[in-house]
Amino acid sequence: MVKIMLDPGHGGHDPGAVANGLKEKDLTLDIARRIRRILESEYTGVEVRMTRETDTFIDLSQRARMANQWGADFFLSIHINAGGGTGWESFRYVDASSRTVAYQNVIHPEVIRAASVTDRGKKAANFAVLRETKMPALLTENMFIDHAQDAARLKDPAFREKLARGHVVGLEKALGLKKKEQTVQPGPFPDVPGTHW
């Protein structure tokens, strides 16, 4: 069983970045829920937990402790960027293990490909959730909430689904996840009797 801890950034009294009618805490929770749904519905041998499942505040060290105490195999923290840029980037800890670097090298391009986003690069940072987790961990910054075009994309559920699916495909390849047999992908149109596309 592969144990994946999803960490939707911010929450509760900490909204994260706010701009263009959006709050980071809401977007991170939505994307994390989508990742969990895809993993649980389409893959076998994977257990998913989230550091928060509602709009609640959990401090950074507690998020890491939850993953450590559970014995997670991988920790994925979801964030939305701000500060005037555009695009998508991923972070590992500055002193990350070679396995973490390898996972970042696999997961990063899958999100870029799935969501067709500008690649801001694979980076390293001394973030608490990356420093204090005992397992390989990544933090992704999913577009810029204060960039008009990025925000417009983030408002689209179909785009958030692409971001989620890119993360999942990356996790599948990095962690060797197995798809359930006979997984049926929903088509782009509802099946309406008597219609022909």
mmCIF file of C-alpha atoms in Angstrom:
data_model
loop_
_atom_site.group_PDB
_atom_site.id
_atom_site.type_symbol
_atom_site.label_atom_id
_atom_site.label_comp_id
_atom_site.label_asym_id
_atom_site.label_seq_id
_atom_site.Cartn_x
_atom_site.Cartn_y
_atom_site.Cartn_z
ATOM 1 C CA MET A 1 0.000 0.000 0.000
ATOM 2 C CA VAL A 2 1.393 3.393 -1.031
ATOM 3 C CA LYS A 3 0.442 6.109 1.456
ATOM 4 C CA ILE A 4 0.145 9.642 0.052
ATOM 5 C CA MET A 5 -0.452 12.684 2.248
ATOM 6 C CA LEU A 6 -1.987 15.641 0.413
ATOM 7 C CA ASP A 7 -1.527 19.033 2.024
ATOM 8 C CA PRO A 8 -3.867 21.803 0.812
ATOM 9 C CA GLY A 9 -2.035 24.992 1.729
ATOM 10 C CA HIS A 10 -3.429 27.576 4.169
ATOM 11 C CA GLY A 11 -7.001 27.405 5.539
ATOM 12 C CA GLY A 12 -9.234 28.896 8.195
ATOM 13 C CA HIS A 13 -8.100 32.353 9.300
ATOM 14 C CA ASP A 14 -5.108 32.065 6.919
ATOM 15 C CA PRO A 15 -6.486 32.592 3.384
ATOM 16 C CA GLY A 16 -3.090 32.556 1.711
ATOM 17 C CA ALA A 17 -2.822 34.770 -1.336
ATOM 18 C CA VAL A 18 -5.989 36.665 -2.306
ATOM 19 C CA ALA A 19 -6.640 38.392 -5.649
ATOM 20 C CA ASN A 20 -9.062 38.506 -8.570
ATOM 21 C CA GLY A 21 -11.939 37.273 -6.425
ATOM 22 C CA LEU A 22 -10.043 34.122 -5.459
ATOM 23 C CA LYS A 23 -8.549 32.821 -2.210
ATOM 24 C CA GLU A 24 -5.569 30.478 -2.240
ATOM 25 C CA LYS A 25 -7.011 28.334 0.581
ATOM 26 C CA ASP A 26 -10.125 27.507 -1.475
ATOM 27 C CA LEU A 27 -8.216 26.625 -4.633
ATOM 28 C CA THR A 28 -5.683 24.425 -2.852
ATOM 29 C CA LEU A 29 -8.452 22.450 -1.156
ATOM 30 C CA ASP A 30 -10.297 22.009 -4.449
ATOM 31 C CA ILE A 31 -7.207 20.779 -6.298
ATOM 32 C CA ALA A 32 -6.231 18.419 -3.454
ATOM 33 C CA ARG A 33 -9.749 16.952 -3.348
ATOM 34 C CA ARG A 34 -9.566 16.354 -7.088
ATOM 35 C CA ILE A 35 -6.200 14.609 -6.732
ATOM 36 C CA ARG A 36 -7.617 12.396 -3.963
ATOM 37 C CA ARG A 37 -10.733 11.551 -5.988
ATOM 38 C CA ILE A 38 -8.706 10.496 -9.029
ATOM 39 C CA LEU A 39 -6.270 8.436 -6.953
ATOM 40 C CA GLU A 40 -9.020 6.653 -5.019
ATOM 41 C CA SER A 41 -11.316 6.023 -7.980
ATOM 42 C CA GLU A 42 -8.764 5.030 -10.623
ATOM 43 C CA TYR A 43 -5.872 3.402 -8.741
ATOM 44 C CA THR A 44 -5.396 0.377 -6.528
ATOM 45 C CA GLY A 45 -2.980 -0.122 -3.637
ATOM 46 C CA VAL A 46 -2.961 3.557 -2.686
ATOM 47 C CA GLU A 47 -4.209 5.199 0.501
ATOM 48 C CA VAL A 48 -4.749 8.958 0.538
ATOM 49 C CA ARG A 49 -5.076 11.294 3.489
ATOM 50 C CA MET A 50 -5.304 15.080 3.620
ATOM 51 C CA THR A 51 -3.898 17.402 6.264
ATOM 52 C CA ARG A 52 -7.203 19.254 6.084
ATOM 53 C CA GLU A 53 -10.478 18.356 4.402
ATOM 54 C CA THR A 54 -12.355 21.556 5.259
ATOM 55 C CA ASP A 55 -11.620 25.257 5.656
ATOM 56 C CA THR A 56 -9.614 24.864 8.868
ATOM 57 C CA PHE A 57 -6.248 26.213 10.020
ATOM 58 C CA ILE A 58 -3.440 23.753 10.731
ATOM 59 C CA ASP A 59 0.054 25.016 11.503
ATOM 60 C CA LEU A 60 2.945 23.948 9.312
ATOM 61 C CA SER A 61 4.677 21.724 11.860
ATOM 62 C CA GLN A 62 1.417 19.905 12.581
ATOM 63 C CA ARG A 63 0.997 19.165 8.869
ATOM 64 C CA ALA A 64 4.429 17.546 8.812
ATOM 65 C CA ARG A 65 3.741 15.651 12.058
ATOM 66 C CA MET A 66 0.528 14.202 10.625
ATOM 67 C CA ALA A 67 2.457 12.764 7.690
ATOM 68 C CA ASN A 68 5.308 11.516 9.871
ATOM 69 C CA GLN A 69 3.017 9.846 12.419
ATOM 70 C CA TRP A 70 0.998 8.157 9.683
ATOM 71 C CA GLY A 71 4.170 6.924 7.986
ATOM 72 C CA ALA A 72 3.323 8.459 4.616
ATOM 73 C CA ASP A 73 5.415 7.403 1.628
ATOM 74 C CA PHE A 74 5.033 10.770 -0.084
ATOM 75 C CA PHE A 75 3.943 14.260 0.962
ATOM 76 C CA LEU A 76 2.487 16.677 -1.591
ATOM 77 C CA SER A 77 1.717 20.267 -0.594
ATOM 78 C CA ILE A 78 -0.527 22.264 -2.943
ATOM 79 C CA HIS A 79 -0.208 26.057 -3.143
ATOM 80 C CA ILE A 80 -1.103 28.977 -5.430
ATOM 81 C CA ASN A 81 1.557 31.585 -6.190
ATOM 82 C CA ALA A 82 1.458 35.387 -5.996
ATOM 83 C CA GLY A 83 3.880 38.204 -6.634
ATOM 84 C CA GLY A 84 3.456 39.183 -10.243
ATOM 85 C CA GLY A 85 4.693 36.165 -12.168
ATOM 86 C CA THR A 86 2.887 33.560 -14.242
ATOM 87 C CA GLY A 87 3.030 29.798 -14.600
ATOM 88 C CA TRP A 88 3.760 26.691 -12.537
ATOM 89 C CA GLU A 89 6.706 25.547 -10.431
ATOM 90 C CA SER A 90 7.633 22.831 -7.952
ATOM 91 C CA PHE A 91 9.840 22.858 -4.867
ATOM 92 C CA ARG A 92 11.817 20.246 -2.972
ATOM 93 C CA TYR A 93 13.752 20.792 0.250
ATOM 94 C CA VAL A 94 17.183 22.414 -0.193
ATOM 95 C CA ASP A 95 18.854 19.293 1.249
ATOM 96 C CA ALA A 96 16.443 16.786 -0.287
ATOM 97 C CA SER A 97 17.274 13.122 -0.765
ATOM 98 C CA SER A 98 18.209 11.837 -4.203
ATOM 99 C CA ARG A 99 14.887 9.984 -4.234
ATOM 100 C CA THR A 100 12.998 13.252 -3.719
ATOM 101 C CA VAL A 101 14.953 14.853 -6.570
ATOM 102 C CA ALA A 102 14.099 11.880 -8.782
ATOM 103 C CA TYR A 103 10.408 12.157 -7.898
ATOM 104 C CA GLN A 104 10.425 15.887 -8.664
ATOM 105 C CA ASN A 105 12.042 15.174 -12.037
ATOM 106 C CA VAL A 106 9.172 12.783 -12.863
ATOM 107 C CA ILE A 107 6.175 14.664 -11.421
ATOM 108 C CA HIS A 108 7.082 18.186 -12.559
ATOM 109 C CA PRO A 109 6.871 17.705 -16.355
ATOM 110 C CA GLU A 110 3.607 15.748 -16.099
ATOM 111 C CA VAL A 111 1.755 18.748 -14.642
ATOM 112 C CA ILE A 112 3.270 21.065 -17.249
ATOM 113 C CA ARG A 113 2.112 18.693 -19.993
ATOM 114 C CA ALA A 114 -1.376 17.987 -18.606
ATOM 115 C CA ALA A 115 -2.324 21.601 -17.881
ATOM 116 C CA SER A 116 -0.343 23.323 -20.682
ATOM 117 C CA VAL A 117 1.196 25.841 -18.300
ATOM 118 C CA THR A 118 4.351 27.950 -18.373
ATOM 119 C CA ASP A 119 7.215 26.050 -16.741
ATOM 120 C CA ARG A 120 8.890 28.187 -14.069
ATOM 121 C CA GLY A 121 11.293 25.406 -13.211
ATOM 122 C CA LYS A 122 12.153 22.824 -10.566
ATOM 123 C CA LYS A 123 13.334 24.622 -7.440
ATOM 124 C CA ALA A 124 14.521 24.013 -3.891
ATOM 125 C CA ALA A 125 13.485 25.912 -0.762
ATOM 126 C CA ASN A 126 13.659 25.725 3.021
ATOM 127 C CA PHE A 127 9.879 25.442 3.495
ATOM 128 C CA ALA A 128 8.774 24.006 6.850
ATOM 129 C CA VAL A 129 6.591 21.256 5.405
ATOM 130 C CA LEU A 130 9.481 20.090 3.213
ATOM 131 C CA ARG A 131 12.080 20.404 5.982
ATOM 132 C CA GLU A 132 10.095 18.658 8.714
ATOM 133 C CA THR A 133 8.618 15.743 6.773
ATOM 134 C CA LYS A 134 10.585 12.497 6.987
ATOM 135 C CA MET A 135 9.492 11.170 3.589
ATOM 136 C CA PRO A 136 10.044 12.495 0.066
ATOM 137 C CA ALA A 137 8.029 15.701 -0.240
ATOM 138 C CA LEU A 138 7.182 18.276 -2.892
ATOM 139 C CA LEU A 139 5.383 21.599 -2.816
ATOM 140 C CA THR A 140 3.761 22.846 -6.011
ATOM 141 C CA GLU A 141 2.856 26.450 -6.813
ATOM 142 C CA ASN A 142 -0.091 26.277 -9.201
ATOM 143 C CA MET A 143 -0.209 29.525 -11.181
ATOM 144 C CA PHE A 144 -0.363 33.109 -9.885
ATOM 145 C CA ILE A 145 -3.575 34.270 -8.236
ATOM 146 C CA ASP A 146 -2.634 37.920 -8.902
ATOM 147 C CA HIS A 147 -2.026 37.408 -12.638
ATOM 148 C CA ALA A 148 -5.254 38.075 -14.576
ATOM 149 C CA GLN A 149 -4.846 35.255 -17.118
ATOM 150 C CA ASP A 150 -3.655 32.727 -14.522
ATOM 151 C CA ALA A 151 -6.583 33.662 -12.277
ATOM 152 C CA ALA A 152 -9.036 33.258 -15.144
ATOM 153 C CA ARG A 153 -7.720 29.737 -15.709
ATOM 154 C CA LEU A 154 -7.855 28.923 -11.988
ATOM 155 C CA LYS A 155 -11.541 29.910 -11.937
ATOM 156 C CA ASP A 156 -12.265 27.156 -14.487
ATOM 157 C CA PRO A 157 -12.994 23.761 -12.862
ATOM 158 C CA ALA A 158 -11.809 21.999 -16.026
ATOM 159 C CA PHE A 159 -8.396 23.640 -15.647
ATOM 160 C CA ARG A 160 -8.168 22.664 -11.957
ATOM 161 C CA GLU A 161 -9.003 19.117 -13.019
ATOM 162 C CA LYS A 162 -6.109 19.190 -15.517
ATOM 163 C CA LEU A 163 -3.758 20.375 -12.773
ATOM 164 C CA ALA A 164 -4.980 17.565 -10.519
ATOM 165 C CA ARG A 165 -4.641 14.933 -13.206
ATOM 166 C CA GLY A 166 -1.125 16.089 -14.051
ATOM 167 C CA HIS A 167 -0.127 15.623 -10.404
ATOM 168 C CA VAL A 168 -1.712 12.166 -10.400
ATOM 169 C CA VAL A 169 0.028 11.002 -13.573
ATOM 170 C CA GLY A 170 3.288 12.216 -12.055
ATOM 171 C CA LEU A 171 2.578 10.339 -8.825
ATOM 172 C CA GLU A 172 1.686 7.215 -10.807
ATOM 173 C CA LYS A 173 5.004 7.273 -12.651
ATOM 174 C CA ALA A 174 7.113 8.293 -9.653
ATOM 175 C CA LEU A 175 5.612 5.873 -7.134
ATOM 176 C CA GLY A 176 4.729 3.019 -9.474
ATOM 177 C CA LEU A 177 0.994 3.232 -8.802
ATOM 178 C CA LYS A 178 -1.225 0.651 -10.468
ATOM 179 C CA LYS A 179 -4.439 1.553 -12.257
ATOM 180 C CA LYS A 180 -7.607 -0.344 -11.457
ATOM 181 C CA GLU A 181 -8.704 -2.696 -14.225
ATOM 182 C CA GLN A 182 -11.430 -1.479 -16.566
ATOM 183 C CA THR A 183 -11.280 2.131 -15.462
ATOM 184 C CA VAL A 184 -13.719 3.977 -17.690
ATOM 185 C CA GLN A 185 -12.758 7.545 -18.454
ATOM 186 C CA PRO A 186 -15.786 9.840 -18.709
ATOM 187 C CA GLY A 187 -16.279 11.217 -22.196
ATOM 188 C CA PRO A 188 -16.487 14.921 -22.969
ATOM 189 C CA PHE A 189 -20.223 14.701 -23.699
ATOM 190 C CA PRO A 190 -23.130 13.117 -21.849
ATOM 191 C CA ASP A 191 -24.557 10.001 -23.490
ATOM 192 C CA VAL A 192 -27.887 11.289 -24.793
ATOM 193 C CA PRO A 193 -30.085 8.706 -26.542
ATOM 194 C CA GLY A 194 -30.826 9.455 -30.165
ATOM 195 C CA THR A 195 -27.950 11.884 -30.681
ATOM 196 C CA HIS A 196 -24.977 11.369 -32.953
ATOM 197 C CA TRP A 197 -21.765 13.302 -32.514
#
